[in-house]
Structures are given as structure tokens and as C-alpha cells.
Amino acid sequence: MRARLPGLARGMGWKLGADLVARVLQYVLLWAAARSLGQADFGDFTFALSIGYMLAQVADFGLQLFVQRELARLAIPAAVGRPYFMDEAAAARLVGGGLVIKAGLSVAAMLLMAVLVLVEPVGNKAPLLLIGFSMVLMTGLDYLSYCFRALRRLEYEATAIVVARCTNLLLGLGLLYVGAAVWGLAVASNLAMLAALAFSYNRLLRYVRPDWRPDWTYWRRVGMQPTALGIGMVFSIISFRVDNLLIPPLVSRDALGVYNVAYKLYEPSLIIPSVVLAATFPLLSQAAKPTHEAGGLRDLLGQTSLLLFGLGLAATLALALFAVPVISLLYGEQYAASAPLLQVLAFGCLPMYLNYGLTHALIAMDKPHLYAAFTLLTLAVNVILNLALLPSIGTAGAAWATVTTEASLLALCAAAVLRQVARMPAPAVAEGPL
């Protein structure tokens, strides 16, 4: 890992810089929406973002990370011209086949969103569904970004993120100014995603031209890997967002708006571990091959986990200490009740950071079924805790459920990863002269 540190650092720098800029732009729009829409409509808007993000994962269903892992194993490291892959035809079939499968899954995701928006006690149903469609488009952008990660070209992912957020902010503010309200935000998000998709696809063609004729024999053979991975991701996202489903009926729409002000400040803590794993997952995928010795993977995991521990501890302390002044500055007294919620959520940062590394390690080890099983168990923990705590202590119950869920996942993943590393071949010992 040390030999590749300069390249990793550059990739992390691009990704981190773009994500930070994107978050700032996103929060400017969220701040403007909270100020202009009122609590009920703002609750509807954040409901659409959360539920759209959750159900849009059906359109991914494990394809993104699976394609990244397989494409990284095909890529020629440090290639500066064609060929970029050891087998360019296989790379084209992999990327194109994944896109075709994603298109079918996107239809299923939109149908699920339509049903959920119709049955939930929220307003602005038509624009909320349109916002959900923009979240499906975002998973298409993510798919292309994961291809860039496999190629270690994170600068293209970074540029696409900034293009999307800048377009969304400018259009969103303009449409809010003219009174378009939630409809305006829905239109802005779709146009922004389309612009970023066009940019990313054009750049991807420099490295691989997707073959739109899926190799169904290949996909039937490997299908259980992305399927198990996709199931795990869906469980994970539902666990991360299920409180948005439960708060409106068990507490109120206004309470959801107050909770999401805190949650939207907690979410940026995800940037740091996602940046670390965006750069290191291709290395984990190589080190975790069954034919490789355990020493390389153990060292890489140790360094990654130590980095994530330090970053997670720093994030916990920062959110806990600055929750009150930050919320007061950004949202005023109207959302003062969000500060203690953010302080509780802060305790979820440390286990969440470590979980990023451990879950990616399981996937790199070709153990997505363990990832799926663990996320199902922790989803059950989250739902049970929310149902038990929301009626009695309100949205604070949702915050504590989030923290407990992350701690439970950490215990399960740590035990499984240590067990899998122990089963890998021991380093060969060279025999010296007798």
C-alpha cells in the first residue's frame, strides 16, 4: 500500500474535494428549501430524498460494486493508453451488460416508489415521485463513477459530482425564487442528473465502449454474487432510512422535518469513509483473491481500519461539540430541537466508519452472502428499536436506534472478517541453507 500511496492520495484528494464541494452546494439548496417551504413541505421534500435514495438502490442491486471489483481485476495498472484492460472485449461486455440489467431494475425501482408515495401520509405526491426518478438517475451516475474507480480515474467522478450539484443548486434556487416550490426542486434535480450522466458517459467512452448485448451465460454464472450484494445493500439502505418511513405515522410530519435537519448534518460524515474506500477497494479486491496469502490483506486491512478509526473518532467529537452552534447558525431557533438529535447521532460515526472498511472487505473476499445476512439482522434491530422507542421518546428514539444498529453491524462484520483472514493461506517461508 505504501508504494501506491501517492496515486491513492491523489484519487482521495479529487474525491474528497468534490464531495465536500457537492455537500456544501447540496446544503445551500436544503437550507433555502427549509427557509422557503415551511416544515410540512420541507418534510415532504426530505422524505422524497430519503425514500428515493433508499428505493433507488433496487436499480443498483449490487451491480455497481460488483462491476467495480471485476473491472479492477481486468484493468492494467498505470496504463496511460490503450489497452486499458487485459481483455478489452470482456470489459466492454461487463460494463454494457451491467447497464442493460440496471435499466430493467430501474423500472422496478420506480414502481416501488410509486406505491410507497401513494400510501404514505405525505403531500406533493406527484413532484415527490419525480424526485424519486432523479434518484434512480443518480444510481446510473454512480454506476459510471464506479467504473472510473476501477480505472483509478477518480477525477472524472469528482467532476461529474460537481456538475450535478452546481446545476441542481442554480436551477433549484431559481425555481424556488419564482415560487415553483417542491415541483421546482423536482425538475431541477432531474435536469442536473441528466447533465452529469451525459458528461460521465462521454468520458467513459475514452476507456471502454460498452457492449449493449449482454453475455447472459456469464451473468447467469456470476449472478448470485451481485444478487447477494444487492440484497445486502437494499437491507443496509432501508436500515439507514427506515426512520423516515416510521416517524410520520408514529410522531408527525413536522417531527420528520426537525429530525432530517439533524440527519442531513450527520450524513456528511459518510464522505470520509466513502472516499477512503473508493480509493482502496480495488487494492482490497486484489489482495483478497483466494490464491493470495493472508499477510498482504491483513496489512492492508489493518492500515485501513486504523485510518478509519481515527477519522471516525474525530467526526464523533466534532459533531457532538458543535451541534448546537451549527444548527443555531444555519437554521435558527425554529430547529433548535435538532441539536440534541445530532449529538446522539454523532456516536454512530465511529462504528459506521469501521463498518465501511469491514463490509467492503467481505465483498472483496467474495463473501457478499455474509454481508446480506448481517444487514438483514441489523435492519431487524433498527426496526424493532424504532417501533419501541419512537412512541415513547420521539425522534430521539430513531437517533439511538441508528447508533445501536451501527454497533451491532460492527460486531458481526469484525468477527466474520477475522475468521476469513485466518482461513487464507499463510505466507510462504523460504528455506535457507542447512
PDB file of N, CA, C and O in Angstrom, residues 362-392:
ATOM      1  N   LEU A 362     -15.464  -7.816   3.253  1.00  0.00           N
ATOM      2  CA  LEU A 362     -16.262  -9.014   3.000  1.00  0.00           C
ATOM      3  C   LEU A 362     -16.591  -9.154   1.517  1.00  0.00           C
ATOM      4  O   LEU A 362     -16.534 -10.247   0.947  1.00  0.00           O
ATOM      5  N   ILE A 363     -16.932  -8.037   0.879  1.00  0.00           N
ATOM      6  CA  ILE A 363     -17.262  -8.073  -0.550  1.00  0.00           C
ATOM      7  C   ILE A 363     -16.032  -8.418  -1.373  1.00  0.00           C
ATOM      8  O   ILE A 363     -16.094  -9.208  -2.319  1.00  0.00           O
ATOM      9  N   ALA A 364     -14.897  -7.834  -1.019  1.00  0.00           N
ATOM     10  CA  ALA A 364     -13.650  -8.138  -1.720  1.00  0.00           C
ATOM     11  C   ALA A 364     -13.270  -9.605  -1.573  1.00  0.00           C
ATOM     12  O   ALA A 364     -12.658 -10.200  -2.465  1.00  0.00           O
ATOM     13  N   MET A 365     -13.644 -10.224  -0.443  1.00  0.00           N
ATOM     14  CA  MET A 365     -13.350 -11.635  -0.193  1.00  0.00           C
ATOM     15  C   MET A 365     -14.340 -12.575  -0.868  1.00  0.00           C
ATOM     16  O   MET A 365     -14.325 -13.777  -0.616  1.00  0.00           O
ATOM     17  N   ASP A 366     -15.218 -12.032  -1.708  1.00  0.00           N
ATOM     18  CA  ASP A 366     -16.258 -12.824  -2.374  1.00  0.00           C
ATOM     19  C   ASP A 366     -17.223 -13.450  -1.363  1.00  0.00           C
ATOM     20  O   ASP A 366     -17.696 -14.581  -1.542  1.00  0.00           O
ATOM     21  N   LYS A 367     -17.553 -12.692  -0.302  1.00  0.00           N
ATOM     22  CA  LYS A 367     -18.490 -13.160   0.719  1.00  0.00           C
ATOM     23  C   LYS A 367     -19.687 -12.213   0.828  1.00  0.00           C
ATOM     24  O   LYS A 367     -20.070 -11.805   1.935  1.00  0.00           O
ATOM     25  N   PRO A 368     -20.338 -11.873  -0.283  1.00  0.00           N
ATOM     26  CA  PRO A 368     -21.478 -10.954  -0.186  1.00  0.00           C
ATOM     27  C   PRO A 368     -22.666 -11.550   0.557  1.00  0.00           C
ATOM     28  O   PRO A 368     -23.505 -10.813   1.063  1.00  0.00           O
ATOM     29  N   HIS A 369     -22.738 -12.901   0.612  1.00  0.00           N
ATOM     30  CA  HIS A 369     -23.857 -13.510   1.332  1.00  0.00           C
ATOM     31  C   HIS A 369     -23.779 -13.203   2.825  1.00  0.00           C
ATOM     32  O   HIS A 369     -24.818 -13.052   3.493  1.00  0.00           O
ATOM     33  N   LEU A 370     -22.549 -13.098   3.363  1.00  0.00           N
ATOM     34  CA  LEU A 370     -22.412 -12.710   4.772  1.00  0.00           C
ATOM     35  C   LEU A 370     -22.839 -11.255   4.971  1.00  0.00           C
ATOM     36  O   LEU A 370     -23.513 -10.921   5.953  1.00  0.00           O
ATOM     37  N   TYR A 371     -22.456 -10.413   4.040  1.00  0.00           N
ATOM     38  CA  TYR A 371     -22.868  -9.007   4.092  1.00  0.00           C
ATOM     39  C   TYR A 371     -24.384  -8.904   4.082  1.00  0.00           C
ATOM     40  O   TYR A 371     -24.974  -8.147   4.869  1.00  0.00           O
ATOM     41  N   ALA A 372     -25.052  -9.678   3.208  1.00  0.00           N
ATOM     42  CA  ALA A 372     -26.514  -9.645   3.132  1.00  0.00           C
ATOM     43  C   ALA A 372     -27.144 -10.122   4.445  1.00  0.00           C
ATOM     44  O   ALA A 372     -28.100  -9.519   4.948  1.00  0.00           O
ATOM     45  N   ALA A 373     -26.612 -11.206   4.999  1.00  0.00           N
ATOM     46  CA  ALA A 373     -27.173 -11.742   6.245  1.00  0.00           C
ATOM     47  C   ALA A 373     -27.018 -10.751   7.392  1.00  0.00           C
ATOM     48  O   ALA A 373     -27.952 -10.530   8.183  1.00  0.00           O
ATOM     49  N   PHE A 374     -25.859 -10.114   7.490  1.00  0.00           N
ATOM     50  CA  PHE A 374     -25.618  -9.171   8.584  1.00  0.00           C
ATOM     51  C   PHE A 374     -26.498  -7.929   8.457  1.00  0.00           C
ATOM     52  O   PHE A 374     -27.004  -7.408   9.460  1.00  0.00           O
ATOM     53  N   THR A 375     -26.663  -7.429   7.240  1.00  0.00           N
ATOM     54  CA  THR A 375     -27.509  -6.242   7.081  1.00  0.00           C
ATOM     55  C   THR A 375     -28.972  -6.566   7.349  1.00  0.00           C
ATOM     56  O   THR A 375     -29.708  -5.702   7.838  1.00  0.00           O
ATOM     57  N   LEU A 376     -29.397  -7.779   7.054  1.00  0.00           N
ATOM     58  CA  LEU A 376     -30.776  -8.178   7.381  1.00  0.00           C
ATOM     59  C   LEU A 376     -30.973  -8.208   8.897  1.00  0.00           C
ATOM     60  O   LEU A 376     -31.972  -7.695   9.418  1.00  0.00           O
ATOM     61  N   LEU A 377     -30.010  -8.780   9.595  1.00  0.00           N
ATOM     62  CA  LEU A 377     -30.120  -8.840  11.058  1.00  0.00           C
ATOM     63  C   LEU A 377     -30.148  -7.440  11.675  1.00  0.00           C
ATOM     64  O   LEU A 377     -30.962  -7.163  12.571  1.00  0.00           O
ATOM     65  N   THR A 378     -29.288  -6.563  11.189  1.00  0.00           N
ATOM     66  CA  THR A 378     -29.252  -5.222  11.775  1.00  0.00           C
ATOM     67  C   THR A 378     -30.448  -4.376  11.348  1.00  0.00           C
ATOM     68  O   THR A 378     -30.855  -3.473  12.079  1.00  0.00           O
ATOM     69  N   LEU A 379     -31.017  -4.657  10.172  1.00  0.00           N
ATOM     70  CA  LEU A 379     -32.276  -3.999   9.801  1.00  0.00           C
ATOM     71  C   LEU A 379     -33.368  -4.360  10.802  1.00  0.00           C
ATOM     72  O   LEU A 379     -34.146  -3.492  11.237  1.00  0.00           O
ATOM     73  N   ALA A 380     -33.434  -5.635  11.175  1.00  0.00           N
ATOM     74  CA  ALA A 380     -34.428  -6.063  12.167  1.00  0.00           C
ATOM     75  C   ALA A 380     -34.215  -5.343  13.493  1.00  0.00           C
ATOM     76  O   ALA A 380     -35.174  -4.898  14.144  1.00  0.00           O
ATOM     77  N   VAL A 381     -32.953  -5.215  13.896  1.00  0.00           N
ATOM     78  CA  VAL A 381     -32.633  -4.483  15.137  1.00  0.00           C
ATOM     79  C   VAL A 381     -33.130  -3.040  15.031  1.00  0.00           C
ATOM     80  O   VAL A 381     -33.760  -2.512  15.975  1.00  0.00           O
ATOM     81  N   ASN A 382     -32.871  -2.392  13.903  1.00  0.00           N
ATOM     82  CA  ASN A 382     -33.254  -0.995  13.720  1.00  0.00           C
ATOM     83  C   ASN A 382     -34.767  -0.814  13.771  1.00  0.00           C
ATOM     84  O   ASN A 382     -35.277   0.091  14.447  1.00  0.00           O
ATOM     85  N   VAL A 383     -35.493  -1.654  13.061  1.00  0.00           N
ATOM     86  CA  VAL A 383     -36.957  -1.525  13.028  1.00  0.00           C
ATOM     87  C   VAL A 383     -37.553  -1.758  14.410  1.00  0.00           C
ATOM     88  O   VAL A 383     -38.426  -1.004  14.871  1.00  0.00           O
ATOM     89  N   ILE A 384     -37.075  -2.804  15.083  1.00  0.00           N
ATOM     90  CA  ILE A 384     -37.608  -3.105  16.418  1.00  0.00           C
ATOM     91  C   ILE A 384     -37.362  -1.949  17.376  1.00  0.00           C
ATOM     92  O   ILE A 384     -38.258  -1.542  18.135  1.00  0.00           O
ATOM     93  N   LEU A 385     -36.162  -1.395  17.350  1.00  0.00           N
ATOM     94  CA  LEU A 385     -35.842  -0.280  18.240  1.00  0.00           C
ATOM     95  C   LEU A 385     -36.665   0.959  17.899  1.00  0.00           C
ATOM     96  O   LEU A 385     -37.143   1.665  18.797  1.00  0.00           O
ATOM     97  N   ASN A 386     -36.843   1.243  16.612  1.00  0.00           N
ATOM     98  CA  ASN A 386     -37.662   2.393  16.231  1.00  0.00           C
ATOM     99  C   ASN A 386     -39.106   2.233  16.687  1.00  0.00           C
ATOM    100  O   ASN A 386     -39.706   3.174  17.223  1.00  0.00           O
ATOM    101  N   LEU A 387     -39.664   1.059  16.482  1.00  0.00           N
ATOM    102  CA  LEU A 387     -41.047   0.811  16.904  1.00  0.00           C
ATOM    103  C   LEU A 387     -41.195   0.904  18.415  1.00  0.00           C
ATOM    104  O   LEU A 387     -42.232   1.351  18.926  1.00  0.00           O
ATOM    105  N   ALA A 388     -40.161   0.496  19.138  1.00  0.00           N
ATOM    106  CA  ALA A 388     -40.221   0.533  20.599  1.00  0.00           C
ATOM    107  C   ALA A 388     -40.000   1.937  21.150  1.00  0.00           C
ATOM    108  O   ALA A 388     -40.637   2.327  22.146  1.00  0.00           O
ATOM    109  N   LEU A 389     -39.123   2.717  20.520  1.00  0.00           N
ATOM    110  CA  LEU A 389     -38.697   3.985  21.098  1.00  0.00           C
ATOM    111  C   LEU A 389     -39.436   5.210  20.562  1.00  0.00           C
ATOM    112  O   LEU A 389     -39.603   6.194  21.299  1.00  0.00           O
ATOM    113  N   LEU A 390     -39.849   5.196  19.309  1.00  0.00           N
ATOM    114  CA  LEU A 390     -40.498   6.383  18.750  1.00  0.00           C
ATOM    115  C   LEU A 390     -41.760   6.811  19.510  1.00  0.00           C
ATOM    116  O   LEU A 390     -41.938   7.998  19.788  1.00  0.00           O
ATOM    117  N   PRO A 391     -42.656   5.878  19.853  1.00  0.00           N
ATOM    118  CA  PRO A 391     -43.857   6.323  20.585  1.00  0.00           C
ATOM    119  C   PRO A 391     -43.563   6.894  21.960  1.00  0.00           C
ATOM    120  O   PRO A 391     -44.326   7.726  22.475  1.00  0.00           O
ATOM    121  N   SER A 392     -42.454   6.483  22.580  1.00  0.00           N
ATOM    122  CA  SER A 392     -42.188   6.900  23.959  1.00  0.00           C
ATOM    123  C   SER A 392     -41.274   8.122  24.043  1.00  0.00           C
ATOM    124  O   SER A 392     -41.538   9.035  24.834  1.00  0.00           O
TER     125      SER A 392
END
